[in-house]
C-alpha cells in the first residue's frame, strides 16, 4: 500500500515531468499550473498543493537542470584515461549541448532569479564541480578567472547558436570548434596538456 508521503512524492514528480514537457514544447508561457495538472493526469488544482505559483515550479525545473548538469560534469571528471583538456572540453560541451537539446530549459536556467536559494545552491554545485576540472588544467590559483572566462564563453556560444548567429557559413567555425580553440588556448597558456 502506498503511503501518503509516497503518493505526494509521486504526484510532485509527475507534475515536474509534465512541466518539463510543456516547457520543451512551448517555452515558459506554455507552463501554467492548470496545464501542468492536466498533463500530469491529476486535478488541475493539485499543482497548487506542491508549488506556490508558476515561478516556483519554473525555478524547480531550473534547479533540477543545474543539478543534472552538475552530476554530468562530475562524471566527466571521473572518466578514466582522459586528459585535463579533454575533460574540460567535454564539460563545456555538456553545457552547450543542453542548450542545443533543450533551448527553453537552457534559457530558463539563466533567467531564474539570482536570489532563489535553491537555484543558487544548485548552480553553485555545478560551478564547484566545473572549477575542479578547470583547476586540473590551470591549477587552483587560476581556476576561478579561467572558469569565469570559459563558462561565459560557453554561454555565449550556446546563445549565439540558439539565435542562429553562429552559423558556420557566416563564421566558418561552429561551437564545437570554438570550444576546442578555447581549451587549446588555455592549455597553451597554462603549459599543461
mmCIF file of N, CA and C in Angstrom, residues 2-72:
data_model
loop_
_atom_site.group_PDB
_atom_site.id
_atom_site.type_symbol
_atom_site.label_atom_id
_atom_site.label_comp_id
_atom_site.label_asym_id
_atom_site.label_seq_id
_atom_site.Cartn_x
_atom_site.Cartn_y
_atom_site.Cartn_z
ATOM 1 N N UNK A 2 0.509 2.207 -0.788
ATOM 2 C CA UNK A 2 1.264 3.448 -0.932
ATOM 3 C C UNK A 2 0.897 4.402 0.200
ATOM 4 N N UNK A 3 1.923 4.943 0.838
ATOM 5 C CA UNK A 3 1.675 5.907 1.912
ATOM 6 C C UNK A 3 1.342 7.268 1.310
ATOM 7 N N UNK A 4 0.826 8.141 2.141
ATOM 8 C CA UNK A 4 0.509 9.499 1.694
ATOM 9 C C UNK A 4 1.759 10.219 1.207
ATOM 10 N N UNK A 5 2.843 10.014 1.933
ATOM 11 C CA UNK A 5 4.107 10.660 1.569
ATOM 12 C C UNK A 5 4.580 10.175 0.207
ATOM 13 N N UNK A 6 4.485 8.869 -0.027
ATOM 14 C CA UNK A 6 4.885 8.311 -1.324
ATOM 15 C C UNK A 6 3.987 8.822 -2.444
ATOM 16 N N UNK A 7 2.690 8.910 -2.170
ATOM 17 C CA UNK A 7 1.748 9.409 -3.172
ATOM 18 C C UNK A 7 2.029 10.874 -3.496
ATOM 19 N N UNK A 8 2.315 11.664 -2.467
ATOM 20 C CA UNK A 8 2.626 13.081 -2.686
ATOM 21 C C UNK A 8 3.909 13.235 -3.494
ATOM 22 N N UNK A 9 4.909 12.420 -3.185
ATOM 23 C CA UNK A 9 6.177 12.477 -3.926
ATOM 24 C C UNK A 9 5.963 12.075 -5.384
ATOM 25 N N UNK A 10 5.145 11.054 -5.603
ATOM 26 C CA UNK A 10 4.864 10.608 -6.973
ATOM 27 C C UNK A 10 4.113 11.691 -7.750
ATOM 28 N N UNK A 11 3.176 12.354 -7.086
ATOM 29 C CA UNK A 11 2.435 13.434 -7.737
ATOM 30 C C UNK A 11 3.372 14.582 -8.092
ATOM 31 N N UNK A 12 4.230 14.954 -7.140
ATOM 32 C CA UNK A 12 5.184 16.043 -7.400
ATOM 33 C C UNK A 12 6.097 15.685 -8.588
ATOM 34 N N UNK A 13 6.581 14.457 -8.623
ATOM 35 C CA UNK A 13 7.435 14.012 -9.732
ATOM 36 C C UNK A 13 6.682 14.100 -11.056
ATOM 37 N N UNK A 14 5.426 13.669 -11.062
ATOM 38 C CA UNK A 14 4.612 13.732 -12.279
ATOM 39 C C UNK A 14 4.382 15.181 -12.710
ATOM 40 N N UNK A 15 4.186 16.063 -11.751
ATOM 41 C CA UNK A 15 3.979 17.475 -12.065
ATOM 42 C C UNK A 15 5.239 18.095 -12.669
ATOM 43 N N UNK A 16 6.378 17.784 -12.096
ATOM 44 C CA UNK A 16 7.641 18.319 -12.618
ATOM 45 C C UNK A 16 7.890 17.785 -14.025
ATOM 46 N N UNK A 17 7.643 16.510 -14.230
ATOM 47 C CA UNK A 17 7.819 15.916 -15.561
ATOM 48 C C UNK A 17 6.883 16.592 -16.572
ATOM 49 N N UNK A 18 5.625 16.792 -16.177
ATOM 50 C CA UNK A 18 4.662 17.438 -17.071
ATOM 51 C C UNK A 18 5.083 18.873 -17.385
ATOM 52 N N UNK A 19 5.551 19.589 -16.380
ATOM 53 C CA UNK A 19 6.005 20.966 -16.598
ATOM 54 C C UNK A 19 7.204 20.994 -17.540
ATOM 55 N N UNK A 20 8.092 20.032 -17.381
ATOM 56 C CA UNK A 20 9.272 19.942 -18.237
ATOM 57 C C UNK A 20 8.865 19.707 -19.692
ATOM 58 N N UNK A 21 7.907 18.834 -19.904
ATOM 59 C CA UNK A 21 7.417 18.561 -21.260
ATOM 60 C C UNK A 21 6.783 19.809 -21.872
ATOM 61 N N UNK A 22 5.950 20.486 -21.081
ATOM 62 C CA UNK A 22 5.296 21.698 -21.576
ATOM 63 C C UNK A 22 6.321 22.782 -21.898
ATOM 64 N N UNK A 23 7.338 22.906 -21.052
ATOM 65 C CA UNK A 23 8.399 23.884 -21.294
ATOM 66 C C UNK A 23 9.101 23.584 -22.614
ATOM 67 N N UNK A 24 9.450 22.319 -22.834
ATOM 68 C CA UNK A 24 10.125 21.935 -24.075
ATOM 69 C C UNK A 24 9.255 22.206 -25.300
ATOM 70 N N UNK A 25 7.966 22.017 -25.154
ATOM 71 C CA UNK A 25 7.051 22.178 -26.286
ATOM 72 C C UNK A 25 6.758 23.633 -26.622
ATOM 73 N N UNK A 26 6.671 24.485 -25.582
ATOM 74 C CA UNK A 26 6.223 25.848 -25.869
ATOM 75 C C UNK A 26 6.850 26.953 -25.057
ATOM 76 N N UNK A 27 7.912 26.647 -24.352
ATOM 77 C CA UNK A 27 8.568 27.674 -23.550
ATOM 78 C C UNK A 27 7.812 27.961 -22.263
ATOM 79 N N UNK A 28 8.279 28.925 -21.494
ATOM 80 C CA UNK A 28 7.674 29.220 -20.194
ATOM 81 C C UNK A 28 6.199 29.609 -20.267
ATOM 82 N N UNK A 29 5.792 30.249 -21.358
ATOM 83 C CA UNK A 29 4.386 30.646 -21.476
ATOM 84 C C UNK A 29 3.452 29.440 -21.518
ATOM 85 N N UNK A 30 3.946 28.303 -21.979
ATOM 86 C CA UNK A 30 3.120 27.093 -22.067
ATOM 87 C C UNK A 30 2.940 26.425 -20.711
ATOM 88 N N UNK A 31 3.750 26.817 -19.738
ATOM 89 C CA UNK A 31 3.700 26.193 -18.413
ATOM 90 C C UNK A 31 2.772 27.001 -17.517
ATOM 91 N N UNK A 32 1.560 26.497 -17.360
ATOM 92 C CA UNK A 32 0.634 27.050 -16.374
ATOM 93 C C UNK A 32 0.329 25.933 -15.393
ATOM 94 N N UNK A 33 -0.012 26.292 -14.179
ATOM 95 C CA UNK A 33 -0.280 25.241 -13.191
ATOM 96 C C UNK A 33 -1.469 24.381 -13.610
ATOM 97 N N UNK A 34 -2.462 24.987 -14.226
ATOM 98 C CA UNK A 34 -3.613 24.206 -14.691
ATOM 99 C C UNK A 34 -3.202 23.231 -15.797
ATOM 100 N N UNK A 35 -2.407 23.705 -16.750
ATOM 101 C CA UNK A 35 -1.951 22.835 -17.847
ATOM 102 C C UNK A 35 -1.058 21.719 -17.320
ATOM 103 N N UNK A 36 -0.235 22.034 -16.334
ATOM 104 C CA UNK A 36 0.641 21.024 -15.736
ATOM 105 C C UNK A 36 -0.194 19.945 -15.063
ATOM 106 N N UNK A 37 -1.212 20.347 -14.303
ATOM 107 C CA UNK A 37 -2.085 19.374 -13.650
ATOM 108 C C UNK A 37 -2.784 18.482 -14.662
ATOM 109 N N UNK A 38 -3.284 19.100 -15.731
ATOM 110 C CA UNK A 38 -3.968 18.322 -16.769
ATOM 111 C C UNK A 38 -2.998 17.345 -17.434
ATOM 112 N N UNK A 39 -1.789 17.804 -17.761
ATOM 113 C CA UNK A 39 -0.795 16.947 -18.417
ATOM 114 C C UNK A 39 -0.384 15.797 -17.508
ATOM 115 N N UNK A 40 -0.298 16.065 -16.208
ATOM 116 C CA UNK A 40 0.130 15.035 -15.254
ATOM 117 C C UNK A 40 -0.990 14.056 -14.924
ATOM 118 N N UNK A 41 -2.201 14.372 -15.365
ATOM 119 C CA UNK A 41 -3.321 13.476 -15.096
ATOM 120 C C UNK A 41 -3.854 13.580 -13.679
ATOM 121 N N UNK A 42 -3.639 14.729 -13.062
ATOM 122 C CA UNK A 42 -4.174 14.964 -11.719
ATOM 123 C C UNK A 42 -5.148 16.132 -11.822
ATOM 124 N N UNK A 43 -5.786 16.450 -10.739
ATOM 125 C CA UNK A 43 -6.719 17.572 -10.787
ATOM 126 C C UNK A 43 -5.957 18.846 -11.133
ATOM 127 N N UNK A 44 -6.639 19.751 -11.768
ATOM 128 C CA UNK A 44 -5.966 20.986 -12.176
ATOM 129 C C UNK A 44 -5.547 21.826 -10.981
ATOM 130 N N UNK A 45 -6.110 21.553 -9.834
ATOM 131 C CA UNK A 45 -5.720 22.272 -8.623
ATOM 132 C C UNK A 45 -4.579 21.613 -7.869
ATOM 133 N N UNK A 46 -4.268 20.371 -8.211
ATOM 134 C CA UNK A 46 -3.219 19.629 -7.486
ATOM 135 C C UNK A 46 -1.864 20.336 -7.474
ATOM 136 N N UNK A 47 -1.454 20.982 -8.565
ATOM 137 C CA UNK A 47 -0.142 21.642 -8.528
ATOM 138 C C UNK A 47 -0.014 22.681 -7.415
ATOM 139 N N UNK A 48 -1.125 23.308 -7.062
ATOM 140 C CA UNK A 48 -1.077 24.342 -6.023
ATOM 141 C C UNK A 48 -0.737 23.759 -4.654
ATOM 142 N N UNK A 49 -0.928 22.473 -4.482
ATOM 143 C CA UNK A 49 -0.551 21.826 -3.233
ATOM 144 C C UNK A 49 0.945 21.533 -3.150
ATOM 145 N N UNK A 50 1.636 21.665 -4.275
ATOM 146 C CA UNK A 50 3.067 21.354 -4.326
ATOM 147 C C UNK A 50 3.935 22.569 -4.661
ATOM 148 N N UNK A 51 3.348 23.539 -5.339
ATOM 149 C CA UNK A 51 4.096 24.716 -5.772
ATOM 150 C C UNK A 51 3.281 25.966 -5.476
ATOM 151 N N UNK A 52 3.945 26.977 -4.938
ATOM 152 C CA UNK A 52 3.253 28.222 -4.601
ATOM 153 C C UNK A 52 2.624 28.858 -5.832
ATOM 154 N N UNK A 53 3.395 28.866 -6.903
ATOM 155 C CA UNK A 53 2.952 29.516 -8.128
ATOM 156 C C UNK A 53 3.810 29.026 -9.295
ATOM 157 N N UNK A 54 3.545 29.569 -10.451
ATOM 158 C CA UNK A 54 4.277 29.175 -11.653
ATOM 159 C C UNK A 54 5.774 29.447 -11.507
ATOM 160 N N UNK A 55 6.125 30.577 -10.926
ATOM 161 C CA UNK A 55 7.547 30.920 -10.761
ATOM 162 C C UNK A 55 8.268 29.872 -9.919
ATOM 163 N N UNK A 56 7.602 29.391 -8.878
ATOM 164 C CA UNK A 56 8.196 28.361 -8.018
ATOM 165 C C UNK A 56 8.403 27.066 -8.804
ATOM 166 N N UNK A 57 7.452 26.705 -9.617
ATOM 167 C CA UNK A 57 7.567 25.496 -10.438
ATOM 168 C C UNK A 57 8.688 25.645 -11.474
ATOM 169 N N UNK A 58 8.753 26.792 -12.128
ATOM 170 C CA UNK A 58 9.820 27.013 -13.108
ATOM 171 C C UNK A 58 11.191 27.012 -12.442
ATOM 172 N N UNK A 59 11.264 27.566 -11.240
ATOM 173 C CA UNK A 59 12.529 27.531 -10.502
ATOM 174 C C UNK A 59 12.926 26.094 -10.215
ATOM 175 N N UNK A 60 11.956 25.253 -9.886
ATOM 176 C CA UNK A 60 12.256 23.841 -9.637
ATOM 177 C C UNK A 60 12.828 23.171 -10.884
ATOM 178 N N UNK A 61 12.284 23.511 -12.045
ATOM 179 C CA UNK A 61 12.827 22.958 -13.291
ATOM 180 C C UNK A 61 14.276 23.402 -13.493
ATOM 181 N N UNK A 62 14.562 24.662 -13.208
ATOM 182 C CA UNK A 62 15.935 25.163 -13.338
ATOM 183 C C UNK A 62 16.862 24.474 -12.343
ATOM 184 N N UNK A 63 16.397 24.308 -11.111
ATOM 185 C CA UNK A 63 17.197 23.628 -10.082
ATOM 186 C C UNK A 63 17.525 22.208 -10.529
ATOM 187 N N UNK A 64 16.531 21.506 -11.017
ATOM 188 C CA UNK A 64 16.757 20.132 -11.482
ATOM 189 C C UNK A 64 17.766 20.102 -12.629
ATOM 190 N N UNK A 65 17.687 21.075 -13.527
ATOM 191 C CA UNK A 65 18.619 21.124 -14.658
ATOM 192 C C UNK A 65 20.040 21.416 -14.185
ATOM 193 N N UNK A 66 20.197 22.356 -13.263
ATOM 194 C CA UNK A 66 21.531 22.651 -12.719
ATOM 195 C C UNK A 66 22.114 21.416 -12.041
ATOM 196 N N UNK A 67 21.284 20.743 -11.245
ATOM 197 C CA UNK A 67 21.766 19.546 -10.544
ATOM 198 C C UNK A 67 22.133 18.426 -11.510
ATOM 199 N N UNK A 68 21.341 18.240 -12.538
ATOM 200 C CA UNK A 68 21.629 17.206 -13.532
ATOM 201 C C UNK A 68 22.937 17.512 -14.265
ATOM 202 N N UNK A 69 23.130 18.772 -14.613
ATOM 203 C CA UNK A 69 24.364 19.171 -15.287
ATOM 204 C C UNK A 69 25.565 19.010 -14.354
ATOM 205 N N UNK A 70 25.385 19.306 -13.073
ATOM 206 C CA UNK A 70 26.469 19.111 -12.094
ATOM 207 C C UNK A 70 26.848 17.641 -12.001
ATOM 208 N N UNK A 71 25.851 16.766 -12.012
ATOM 209 C CA UNK A 71 26.132 15.323 -11.977
ATOM 210 C C UNK A 71 26.881 14.884 -13.234
ATOM 211 N N UNK A 72 26.477 15.430 -14.375
ATOM 212 C CA UNK A 72 27.145 15.084 -15.636
ATOM 213 C C UNK A 72 28.607 15.537 -15.614
#
